[in-house]
Short mmCIF file of C-alpha atoms and ligand atoms in Angstrom, two decimals:
data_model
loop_
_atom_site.label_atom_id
_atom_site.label_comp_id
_atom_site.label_asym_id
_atom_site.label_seq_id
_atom_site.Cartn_x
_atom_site.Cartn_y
_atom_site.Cartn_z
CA UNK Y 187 24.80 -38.51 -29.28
CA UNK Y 188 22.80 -37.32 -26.12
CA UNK Y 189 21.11 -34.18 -26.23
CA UNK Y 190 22.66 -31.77 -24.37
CA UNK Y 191 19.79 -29.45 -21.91
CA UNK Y 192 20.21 -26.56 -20.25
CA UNK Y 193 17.73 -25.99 -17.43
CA UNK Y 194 18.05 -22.39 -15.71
CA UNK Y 195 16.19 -22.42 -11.92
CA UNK Y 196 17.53 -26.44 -12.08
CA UNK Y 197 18.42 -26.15 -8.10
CA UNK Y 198 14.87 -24.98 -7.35
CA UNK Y 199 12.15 -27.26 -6.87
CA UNK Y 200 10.38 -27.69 -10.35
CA UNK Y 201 14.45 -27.64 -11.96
CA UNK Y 202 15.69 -30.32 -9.71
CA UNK Y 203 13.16 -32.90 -10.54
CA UNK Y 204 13.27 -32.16 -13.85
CA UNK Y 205 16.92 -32.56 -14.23
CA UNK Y 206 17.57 -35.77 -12.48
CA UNK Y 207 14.01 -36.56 -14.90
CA UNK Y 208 15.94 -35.88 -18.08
CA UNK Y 209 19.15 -37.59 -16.76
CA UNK Y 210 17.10 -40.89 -16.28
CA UNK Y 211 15.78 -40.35 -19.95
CA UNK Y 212 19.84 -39.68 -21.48
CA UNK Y 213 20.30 -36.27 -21.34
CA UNK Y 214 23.40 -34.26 -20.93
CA UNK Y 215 22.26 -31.74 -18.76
CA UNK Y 216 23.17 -28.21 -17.42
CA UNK Y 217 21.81 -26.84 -14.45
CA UNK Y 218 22.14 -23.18 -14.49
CA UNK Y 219 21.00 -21.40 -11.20
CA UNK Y 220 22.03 -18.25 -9.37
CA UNK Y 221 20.63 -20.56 -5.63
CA UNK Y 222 18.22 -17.32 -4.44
CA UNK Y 223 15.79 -19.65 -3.93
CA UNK Y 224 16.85 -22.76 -4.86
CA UNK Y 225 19.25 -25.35 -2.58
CA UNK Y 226 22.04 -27.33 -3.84
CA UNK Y 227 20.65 -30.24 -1.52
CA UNK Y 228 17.90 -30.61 -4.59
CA UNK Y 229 20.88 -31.17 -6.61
CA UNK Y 230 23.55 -32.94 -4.05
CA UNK Y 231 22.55 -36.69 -5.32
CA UNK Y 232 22.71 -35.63 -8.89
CA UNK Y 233 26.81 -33.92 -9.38
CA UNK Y 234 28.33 -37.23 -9.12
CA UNK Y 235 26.62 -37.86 -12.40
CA UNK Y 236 29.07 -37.04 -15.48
CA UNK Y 237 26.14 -36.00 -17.43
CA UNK Y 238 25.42 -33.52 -14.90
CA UNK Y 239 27.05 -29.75 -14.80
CA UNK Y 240 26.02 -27.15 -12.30
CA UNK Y 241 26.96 -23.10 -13.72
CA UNK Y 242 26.12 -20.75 -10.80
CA UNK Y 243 24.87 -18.11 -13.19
CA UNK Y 244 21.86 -15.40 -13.18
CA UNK Y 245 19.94 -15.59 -16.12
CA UNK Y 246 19.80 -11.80 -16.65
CA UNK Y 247 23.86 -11.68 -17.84
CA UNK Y 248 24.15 -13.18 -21.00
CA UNK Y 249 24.80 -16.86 -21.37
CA UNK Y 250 27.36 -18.70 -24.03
CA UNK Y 251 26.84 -22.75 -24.18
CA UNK Y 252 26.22 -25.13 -26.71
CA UNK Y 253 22.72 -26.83 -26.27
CA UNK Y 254 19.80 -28.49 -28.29
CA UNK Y 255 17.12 -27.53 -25.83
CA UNK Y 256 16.37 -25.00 -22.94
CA UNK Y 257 13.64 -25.45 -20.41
CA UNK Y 258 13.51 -21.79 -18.98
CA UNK Y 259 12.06 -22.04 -15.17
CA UNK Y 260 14.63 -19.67 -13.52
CA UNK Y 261 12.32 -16.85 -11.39
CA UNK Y 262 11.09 -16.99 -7.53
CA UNK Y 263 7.64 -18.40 -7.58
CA UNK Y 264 6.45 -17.31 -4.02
CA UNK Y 265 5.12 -14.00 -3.28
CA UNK Y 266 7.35 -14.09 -0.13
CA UNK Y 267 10.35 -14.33 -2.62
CA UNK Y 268 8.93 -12.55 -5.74
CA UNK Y 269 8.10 -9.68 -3.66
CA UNK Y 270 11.31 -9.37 -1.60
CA UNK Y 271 13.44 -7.75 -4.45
CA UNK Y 272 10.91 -7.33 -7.43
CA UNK Y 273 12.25 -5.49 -9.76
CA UNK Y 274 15.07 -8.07 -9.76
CA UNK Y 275 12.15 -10.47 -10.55
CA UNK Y 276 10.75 -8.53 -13.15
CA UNK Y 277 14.28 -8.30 -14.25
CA UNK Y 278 14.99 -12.22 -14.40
CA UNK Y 279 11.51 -13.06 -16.54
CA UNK Y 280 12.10 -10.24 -18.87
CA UNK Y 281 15.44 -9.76 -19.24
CA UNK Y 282 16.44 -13.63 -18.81
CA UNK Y 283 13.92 -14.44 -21.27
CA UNK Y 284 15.70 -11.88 -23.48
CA UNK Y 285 19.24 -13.89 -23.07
CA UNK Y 286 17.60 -17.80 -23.34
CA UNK Y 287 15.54 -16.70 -26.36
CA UNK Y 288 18.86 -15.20 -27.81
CA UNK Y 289 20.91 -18.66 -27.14
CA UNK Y 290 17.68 -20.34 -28.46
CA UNK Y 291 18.09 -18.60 -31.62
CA UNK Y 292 21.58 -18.82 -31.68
CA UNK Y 293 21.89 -22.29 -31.17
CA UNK Y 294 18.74 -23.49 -32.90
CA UNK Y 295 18.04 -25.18 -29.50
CA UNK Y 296 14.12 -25.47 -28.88
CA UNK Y 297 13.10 -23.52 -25.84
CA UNK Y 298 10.21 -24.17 -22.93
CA UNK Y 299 9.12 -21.36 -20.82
CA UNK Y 300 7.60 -21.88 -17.04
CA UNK Y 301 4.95 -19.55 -17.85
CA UNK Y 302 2.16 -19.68 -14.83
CA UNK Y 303 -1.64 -19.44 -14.12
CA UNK Y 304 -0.57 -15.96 -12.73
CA UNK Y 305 -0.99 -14.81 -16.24
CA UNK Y 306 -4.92 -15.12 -15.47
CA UNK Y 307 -4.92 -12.19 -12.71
CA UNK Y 308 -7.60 -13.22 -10.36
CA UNK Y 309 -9.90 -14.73 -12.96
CA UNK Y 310 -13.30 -13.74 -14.26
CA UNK Y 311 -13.32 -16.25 -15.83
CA UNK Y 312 -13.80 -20.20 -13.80
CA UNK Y 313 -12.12 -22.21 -14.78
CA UNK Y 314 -9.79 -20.77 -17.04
CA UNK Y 315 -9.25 -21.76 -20.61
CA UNK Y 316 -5.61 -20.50 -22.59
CA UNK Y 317 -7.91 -18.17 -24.19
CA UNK Y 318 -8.56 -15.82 -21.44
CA UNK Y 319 -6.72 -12.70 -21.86
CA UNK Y 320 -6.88 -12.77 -17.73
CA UNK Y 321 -7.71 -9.76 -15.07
CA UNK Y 322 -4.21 -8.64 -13.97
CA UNK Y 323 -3.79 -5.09 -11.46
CA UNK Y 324 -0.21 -4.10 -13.56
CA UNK Y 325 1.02 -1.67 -10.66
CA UNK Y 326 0.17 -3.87 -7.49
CA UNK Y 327 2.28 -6.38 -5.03
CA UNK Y 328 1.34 -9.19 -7.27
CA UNK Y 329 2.66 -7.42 -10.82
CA UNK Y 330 6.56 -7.85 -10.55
CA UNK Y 331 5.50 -11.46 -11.01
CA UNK Y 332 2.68 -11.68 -13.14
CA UNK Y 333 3.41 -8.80 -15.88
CA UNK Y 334 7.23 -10.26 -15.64
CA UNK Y 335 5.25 -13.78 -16.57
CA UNK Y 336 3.40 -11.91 -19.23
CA UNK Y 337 5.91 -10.17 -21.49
CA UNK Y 338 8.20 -12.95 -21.02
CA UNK Y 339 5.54 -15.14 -23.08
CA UNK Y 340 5.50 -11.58 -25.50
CA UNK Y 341 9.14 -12.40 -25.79
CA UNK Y 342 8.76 -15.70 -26.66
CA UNK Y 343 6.21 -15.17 -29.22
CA UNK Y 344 7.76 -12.63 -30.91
CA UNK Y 345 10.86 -14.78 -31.45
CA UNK Y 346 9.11 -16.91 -32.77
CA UNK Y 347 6.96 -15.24 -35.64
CA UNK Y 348 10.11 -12.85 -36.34
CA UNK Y 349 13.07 -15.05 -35.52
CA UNK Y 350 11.52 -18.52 -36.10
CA UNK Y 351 12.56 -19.55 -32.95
CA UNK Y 352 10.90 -23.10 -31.63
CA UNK Y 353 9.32 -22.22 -28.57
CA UNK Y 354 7.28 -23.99 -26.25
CA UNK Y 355 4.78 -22.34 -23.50
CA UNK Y 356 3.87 -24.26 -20.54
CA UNK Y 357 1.49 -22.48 -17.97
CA UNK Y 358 1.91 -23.82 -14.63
CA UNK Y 359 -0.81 -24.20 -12.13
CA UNK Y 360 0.09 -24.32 -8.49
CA UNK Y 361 2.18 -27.30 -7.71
CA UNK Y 362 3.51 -29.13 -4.88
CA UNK Y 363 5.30 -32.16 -3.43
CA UNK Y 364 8.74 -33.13 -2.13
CA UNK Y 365 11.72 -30.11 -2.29
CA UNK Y 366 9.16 -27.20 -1.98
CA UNK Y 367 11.32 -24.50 -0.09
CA UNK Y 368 10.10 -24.87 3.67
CA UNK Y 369 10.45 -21.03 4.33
CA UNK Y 370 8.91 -19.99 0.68
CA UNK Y 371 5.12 -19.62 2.49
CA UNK Y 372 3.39 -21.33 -0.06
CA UNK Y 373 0.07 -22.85 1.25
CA UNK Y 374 0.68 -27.00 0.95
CA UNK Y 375 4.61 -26.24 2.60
CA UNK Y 376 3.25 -23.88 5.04
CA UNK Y 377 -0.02 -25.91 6.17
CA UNK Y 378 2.43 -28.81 6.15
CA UNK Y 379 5.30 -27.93 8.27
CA UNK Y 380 2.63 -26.14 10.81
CA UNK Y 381 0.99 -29.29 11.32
CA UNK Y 382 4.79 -31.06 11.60
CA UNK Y 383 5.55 -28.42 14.38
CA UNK Y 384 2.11 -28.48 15.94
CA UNK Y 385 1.83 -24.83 15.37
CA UNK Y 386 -1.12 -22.83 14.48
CA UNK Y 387 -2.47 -23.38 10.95
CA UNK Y 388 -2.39 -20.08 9.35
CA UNK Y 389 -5.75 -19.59 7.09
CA UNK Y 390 -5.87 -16.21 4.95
CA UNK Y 391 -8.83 -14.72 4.62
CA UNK Y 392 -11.88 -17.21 5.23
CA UNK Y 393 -10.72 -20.17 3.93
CA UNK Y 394 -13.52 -20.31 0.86
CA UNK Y 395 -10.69 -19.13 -1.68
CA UNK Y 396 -9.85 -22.32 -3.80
CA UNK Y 397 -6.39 -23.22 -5.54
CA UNK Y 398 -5.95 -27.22 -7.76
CA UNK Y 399 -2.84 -28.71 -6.44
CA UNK Y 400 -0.57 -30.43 -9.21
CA UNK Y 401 1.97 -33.04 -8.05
CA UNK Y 402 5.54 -32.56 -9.01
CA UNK Y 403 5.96 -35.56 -10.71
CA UNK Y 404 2.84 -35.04 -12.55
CA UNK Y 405 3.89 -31.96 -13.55
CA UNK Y 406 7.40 -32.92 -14.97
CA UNK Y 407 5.62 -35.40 -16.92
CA UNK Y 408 3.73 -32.60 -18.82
CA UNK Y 409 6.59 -30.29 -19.07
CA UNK Y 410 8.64 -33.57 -20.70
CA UNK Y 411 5.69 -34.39 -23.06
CA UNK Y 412 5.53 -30.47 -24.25
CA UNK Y 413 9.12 -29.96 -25.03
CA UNK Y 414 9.02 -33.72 -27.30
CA UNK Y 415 5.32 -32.24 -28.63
CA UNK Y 416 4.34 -32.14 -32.46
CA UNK Y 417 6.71 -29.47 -34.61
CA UNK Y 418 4.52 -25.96 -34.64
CA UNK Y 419 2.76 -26.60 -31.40
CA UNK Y 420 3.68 -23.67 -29.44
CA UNK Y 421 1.33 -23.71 -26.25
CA UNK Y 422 0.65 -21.59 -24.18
CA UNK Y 423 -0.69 -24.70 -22.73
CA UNK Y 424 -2.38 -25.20 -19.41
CA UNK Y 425 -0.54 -27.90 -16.95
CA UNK Y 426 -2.22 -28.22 -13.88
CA UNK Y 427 -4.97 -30.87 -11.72
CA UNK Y 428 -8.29 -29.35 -12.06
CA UNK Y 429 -9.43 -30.88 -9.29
CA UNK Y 430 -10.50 -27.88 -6.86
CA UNK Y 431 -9.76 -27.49 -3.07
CA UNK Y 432 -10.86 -24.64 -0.92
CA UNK Y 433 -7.90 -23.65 1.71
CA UNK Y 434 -9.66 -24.55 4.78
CA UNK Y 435 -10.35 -28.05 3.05
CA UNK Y 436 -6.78 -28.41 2.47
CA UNK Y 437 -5.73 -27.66 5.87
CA UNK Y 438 -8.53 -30.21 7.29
CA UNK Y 439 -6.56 -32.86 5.57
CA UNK Y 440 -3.53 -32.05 6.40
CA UNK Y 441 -4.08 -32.23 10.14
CA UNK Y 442 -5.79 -35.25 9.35
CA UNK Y 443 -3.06 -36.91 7.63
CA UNK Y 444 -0.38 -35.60 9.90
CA UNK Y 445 -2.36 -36.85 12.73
CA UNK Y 446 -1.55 -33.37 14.05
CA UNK Y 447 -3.26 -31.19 17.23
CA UNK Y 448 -2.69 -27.89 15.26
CA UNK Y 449 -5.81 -25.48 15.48
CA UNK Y 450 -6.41 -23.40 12.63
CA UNK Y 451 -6.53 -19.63 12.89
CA UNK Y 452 -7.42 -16.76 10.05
CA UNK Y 453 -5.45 -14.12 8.89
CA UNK Y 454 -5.61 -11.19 6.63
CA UNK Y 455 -5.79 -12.21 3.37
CA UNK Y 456 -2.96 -10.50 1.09
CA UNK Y 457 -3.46 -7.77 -1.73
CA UNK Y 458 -4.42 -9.39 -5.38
CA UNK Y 459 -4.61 -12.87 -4.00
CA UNK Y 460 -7.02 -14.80 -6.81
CA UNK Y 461 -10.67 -16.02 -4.97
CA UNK Y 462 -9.97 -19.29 -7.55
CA UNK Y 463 -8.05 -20.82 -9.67
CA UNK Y 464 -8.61 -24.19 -11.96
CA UNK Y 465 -7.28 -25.18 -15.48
CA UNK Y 466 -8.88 -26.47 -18.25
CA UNK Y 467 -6.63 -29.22 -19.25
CA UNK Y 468 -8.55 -29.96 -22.70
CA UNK Y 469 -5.75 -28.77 -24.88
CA UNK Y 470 -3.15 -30.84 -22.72
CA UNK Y 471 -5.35 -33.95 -23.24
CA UNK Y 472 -5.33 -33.36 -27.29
CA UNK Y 473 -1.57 -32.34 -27.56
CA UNK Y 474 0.37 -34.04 -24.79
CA UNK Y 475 -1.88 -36.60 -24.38
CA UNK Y 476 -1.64 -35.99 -20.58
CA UNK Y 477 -3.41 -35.74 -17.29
CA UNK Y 478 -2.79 -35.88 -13.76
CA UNK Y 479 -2.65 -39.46 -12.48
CA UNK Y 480 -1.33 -38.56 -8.60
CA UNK Y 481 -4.23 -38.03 -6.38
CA UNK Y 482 -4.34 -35.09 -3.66
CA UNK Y 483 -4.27 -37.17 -0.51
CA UNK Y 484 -1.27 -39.77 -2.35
CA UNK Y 485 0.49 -36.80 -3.21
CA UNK Y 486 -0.01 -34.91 0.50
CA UNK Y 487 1.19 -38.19 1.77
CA UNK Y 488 4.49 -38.65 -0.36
CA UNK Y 489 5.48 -34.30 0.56
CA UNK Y 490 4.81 -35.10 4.36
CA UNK Y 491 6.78 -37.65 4.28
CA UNK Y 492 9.57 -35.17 2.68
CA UNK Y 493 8.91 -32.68 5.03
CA UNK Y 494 9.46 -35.63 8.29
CA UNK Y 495 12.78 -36.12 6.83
CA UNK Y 496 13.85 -33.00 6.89
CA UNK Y 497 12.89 -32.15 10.42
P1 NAD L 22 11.82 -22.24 -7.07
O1 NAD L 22 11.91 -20.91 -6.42
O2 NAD L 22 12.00 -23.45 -6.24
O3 NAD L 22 12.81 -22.34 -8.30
C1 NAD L 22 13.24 -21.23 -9.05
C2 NAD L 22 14.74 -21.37 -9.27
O4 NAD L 22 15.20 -20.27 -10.07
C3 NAD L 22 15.54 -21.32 -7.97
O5 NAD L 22 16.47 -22.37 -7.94
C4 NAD L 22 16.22 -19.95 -8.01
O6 NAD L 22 17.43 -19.93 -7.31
C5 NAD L 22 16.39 -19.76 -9.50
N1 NAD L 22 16.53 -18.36 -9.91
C6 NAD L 22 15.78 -17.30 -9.52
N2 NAD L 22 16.21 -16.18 -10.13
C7 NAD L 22 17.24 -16.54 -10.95
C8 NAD L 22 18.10 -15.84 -11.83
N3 NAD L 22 17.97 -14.52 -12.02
N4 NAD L 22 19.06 -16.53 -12.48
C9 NAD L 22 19.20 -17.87 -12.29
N5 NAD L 22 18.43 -18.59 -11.46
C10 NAD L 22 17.45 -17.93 -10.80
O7 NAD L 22 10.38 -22.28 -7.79
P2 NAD L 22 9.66 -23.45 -8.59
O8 NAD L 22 8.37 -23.69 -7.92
O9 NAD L 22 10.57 -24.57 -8.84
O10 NAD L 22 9.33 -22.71 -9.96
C11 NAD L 22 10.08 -22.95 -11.15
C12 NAD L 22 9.42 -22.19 -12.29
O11 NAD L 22 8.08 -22.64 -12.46
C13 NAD L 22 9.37 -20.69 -12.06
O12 NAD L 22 9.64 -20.02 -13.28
C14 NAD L 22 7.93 -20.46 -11.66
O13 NAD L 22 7.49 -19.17 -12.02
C15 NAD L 22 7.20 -21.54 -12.43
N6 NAD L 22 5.93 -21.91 -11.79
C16 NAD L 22 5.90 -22.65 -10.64
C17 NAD L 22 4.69 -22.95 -10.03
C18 NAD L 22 4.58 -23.80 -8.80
O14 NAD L 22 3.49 -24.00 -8.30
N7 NAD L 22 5.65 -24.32 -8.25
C19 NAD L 22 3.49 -22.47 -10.60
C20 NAD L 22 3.57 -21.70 -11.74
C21 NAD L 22 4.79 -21.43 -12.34
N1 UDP L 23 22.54 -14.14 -25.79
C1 UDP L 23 23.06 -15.06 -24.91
N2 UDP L 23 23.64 -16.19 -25.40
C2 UDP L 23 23.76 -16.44 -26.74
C3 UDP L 23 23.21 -15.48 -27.62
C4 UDP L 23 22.62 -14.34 -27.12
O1 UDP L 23 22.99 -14.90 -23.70
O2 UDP L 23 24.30 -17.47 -27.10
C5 UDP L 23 21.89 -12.96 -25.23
C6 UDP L 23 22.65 -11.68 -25.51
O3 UDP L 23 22.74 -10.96 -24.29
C7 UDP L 23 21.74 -10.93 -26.45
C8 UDP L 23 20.36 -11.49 -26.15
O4 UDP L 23 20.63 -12.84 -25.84
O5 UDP L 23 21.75 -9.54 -26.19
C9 UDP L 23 19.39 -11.41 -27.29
O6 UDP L 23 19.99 -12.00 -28.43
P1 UDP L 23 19.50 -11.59 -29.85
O7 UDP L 23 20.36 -12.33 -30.84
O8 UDP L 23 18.06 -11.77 -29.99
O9 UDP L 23 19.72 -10.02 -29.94
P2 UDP L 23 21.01 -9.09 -29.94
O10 UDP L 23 20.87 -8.30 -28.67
O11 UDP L 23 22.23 -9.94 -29.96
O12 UDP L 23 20.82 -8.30 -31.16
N1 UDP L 24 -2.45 -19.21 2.02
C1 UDP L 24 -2.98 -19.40 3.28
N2 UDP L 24 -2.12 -19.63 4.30
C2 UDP L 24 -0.76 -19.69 4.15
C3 UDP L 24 -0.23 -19.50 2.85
C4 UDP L 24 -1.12 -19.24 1.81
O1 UDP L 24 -4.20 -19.39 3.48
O2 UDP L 24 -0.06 -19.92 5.14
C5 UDP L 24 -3.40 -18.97 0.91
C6 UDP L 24 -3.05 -17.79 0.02
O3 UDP L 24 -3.56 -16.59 0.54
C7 UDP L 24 -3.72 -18.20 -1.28
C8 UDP L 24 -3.61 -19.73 -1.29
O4 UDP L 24 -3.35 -20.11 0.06
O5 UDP L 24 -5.07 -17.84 -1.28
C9 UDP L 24 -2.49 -20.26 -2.18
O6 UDP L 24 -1.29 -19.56 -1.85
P1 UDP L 24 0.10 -19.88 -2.52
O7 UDP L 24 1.02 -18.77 -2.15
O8 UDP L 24 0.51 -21.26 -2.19
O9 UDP L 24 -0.19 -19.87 -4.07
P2 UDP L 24 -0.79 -18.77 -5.06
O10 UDP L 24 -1.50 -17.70 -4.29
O11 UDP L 24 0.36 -18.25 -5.83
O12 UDP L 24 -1.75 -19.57 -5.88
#
């Protein structure tokens, strides 16, 4: 019998590549997604597939399917789209969290929540192990996301000690690579499609902030390995590349690999954004046995390439 999935944010970019993932590994798969920010061109290729069902459905109504396993990534992970309506996206990690961990426990179906590094805050702490409690402002721009992040993995814990529910806790550190939203204003989409257009490359702040850049596939590899991880290992586990970048590094290799004339300009820097940001991956080595194998530059390579395509 094939395991029937449900993956809710499966039209975004993380859900897309991890469906058609667990559809190349035998999985009976449903993609639910309400398309704020995701596209149904991420899906197009897969809904010929009878294996594959797409529900348009929001994550904070209650949900009624029969499934062995949930992998929980439905939320805007932007600030441009986290911050346009966020008490909706307070609303969709808290309350959606609320409905999957109630189908979880219904259903007896294990359950993986996209937690993030945004749990950290901007860190005191570099780089940052799952042990630190993290430096978050709970009233600023930033919060909607990150608290929303926070008592969503609050939820999850709790239905675990008092409902014995089998949970799984991924956080996510920035990632990137073919599918990103072109409009989202994430750094490696923006920098990219700047250089694409020969625009002006838009630095915030001085450039010295640093971010580790995760490639998709890398990524889905982890998420895979944590859901089919040892019974009673719950996370919250780190999944990210610790390999550090400062933003005005990134950008110098992305006109260099887009062969671009783009000149790069500074802007304001937003409210909250984190100085740095790098995961310690030890507990991902022990558990999952995993680490990133795609290098920056490969990985650029493969999401310019995406992004020529489109244009
Ligand atoms: P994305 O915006 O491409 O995907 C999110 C998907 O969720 C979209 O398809 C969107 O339409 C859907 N969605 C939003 N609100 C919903 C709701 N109420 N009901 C149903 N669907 C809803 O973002 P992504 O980068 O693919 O992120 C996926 C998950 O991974 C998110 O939970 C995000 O917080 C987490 N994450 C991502 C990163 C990253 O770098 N990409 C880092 C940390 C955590
Ligand atoms: N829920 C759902 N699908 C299910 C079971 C529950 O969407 O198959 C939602 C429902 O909205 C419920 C929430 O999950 O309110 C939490 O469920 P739980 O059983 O924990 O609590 P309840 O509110 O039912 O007491
Ligand atoms: N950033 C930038 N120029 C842009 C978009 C983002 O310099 O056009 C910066 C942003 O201020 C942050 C870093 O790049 O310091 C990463 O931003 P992103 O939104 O991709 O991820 P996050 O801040 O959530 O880690």
């Amino acid at each position: 019998m094939k395991k029937r999935v449900l993956v809710t944010g499966g039209a975004g970019f993380l859900g897309s590549h991890l469906c058609e993932r667990l559809l190349n590994e035998g999985a009976d798969v449903i993609c639910a997604d309400n398309f704020f920010t995701g596209d149904k061109g991420n899906i197009s290729h897969l809904l010929g597939n009878p294996y594959f069902e797409l529900l348009r459905h929001d994550v904070t109504f209650p949900l009624y399917v029969e499934v062995d396993g949930i992998y929980n990534l439905a939320c805007p992970a932007s600030p441009v789209h986290y911050q346009f309506d966020p008490v909706q996206t307070t609303k969709t990690s808290v309350v959606g969290a609320v409905n999957m961990l109630g189908l979880a426990k219904r259903t007896k179906a294990k359950i993986l929540q996209a937690s993030t590094s945004e749990v950290y805050g901007d860190p005191e702490i570099h780089p940052q192990p799952e042990s630190y409690k993290g430096n978050v402002n709970p009233i600023g721009i930033r919060a909607c996301y990150d608290e929303g992040k926070r008592c969503a993995e609050t939820l999850f814990f709790d239905y675990y000690r008092q409902h014995q529910v089998d949970i799984k806790v991924m956080r996510i550190f920035n990632t990137y690579g073919p599918r990103m939203n072109p409009n989202d204003g994430r750094v490696v989409s923006n920098f990219i499609v700047q250089a694409l257009d020969g625009r002006d490359i838009t630095i915030f702040g001085d450039g010295k902030q640093s971010r580790s850049f995760c490639y998709v596939d890398d990524l889905i590899d982890g998420m895979i390995r944590l859901m089919n991880s040892r019974d009673g290992f719950t996370g919250p586990v780190n999944v990210g590349n610790p390999i550090e970048f400062t933003m005005l590094e990134l950008a110098e290799k992305i006109i260099r690999l887009t062969g671009s004339s783009s000149k790069i300009i500074f802007e304001s820097l937003p409210q909250d954004d984190p100085l740095q940001r790098q995961p310690v991956i030890d507990l991902a080595k022990k558990e999952l046995d995993w680490q990133p194998q795609v290098e920056l530059e490969e990985g650029l390579k493969r999401t310019i390439g995406y992004f020529k395509s489109l244009i």
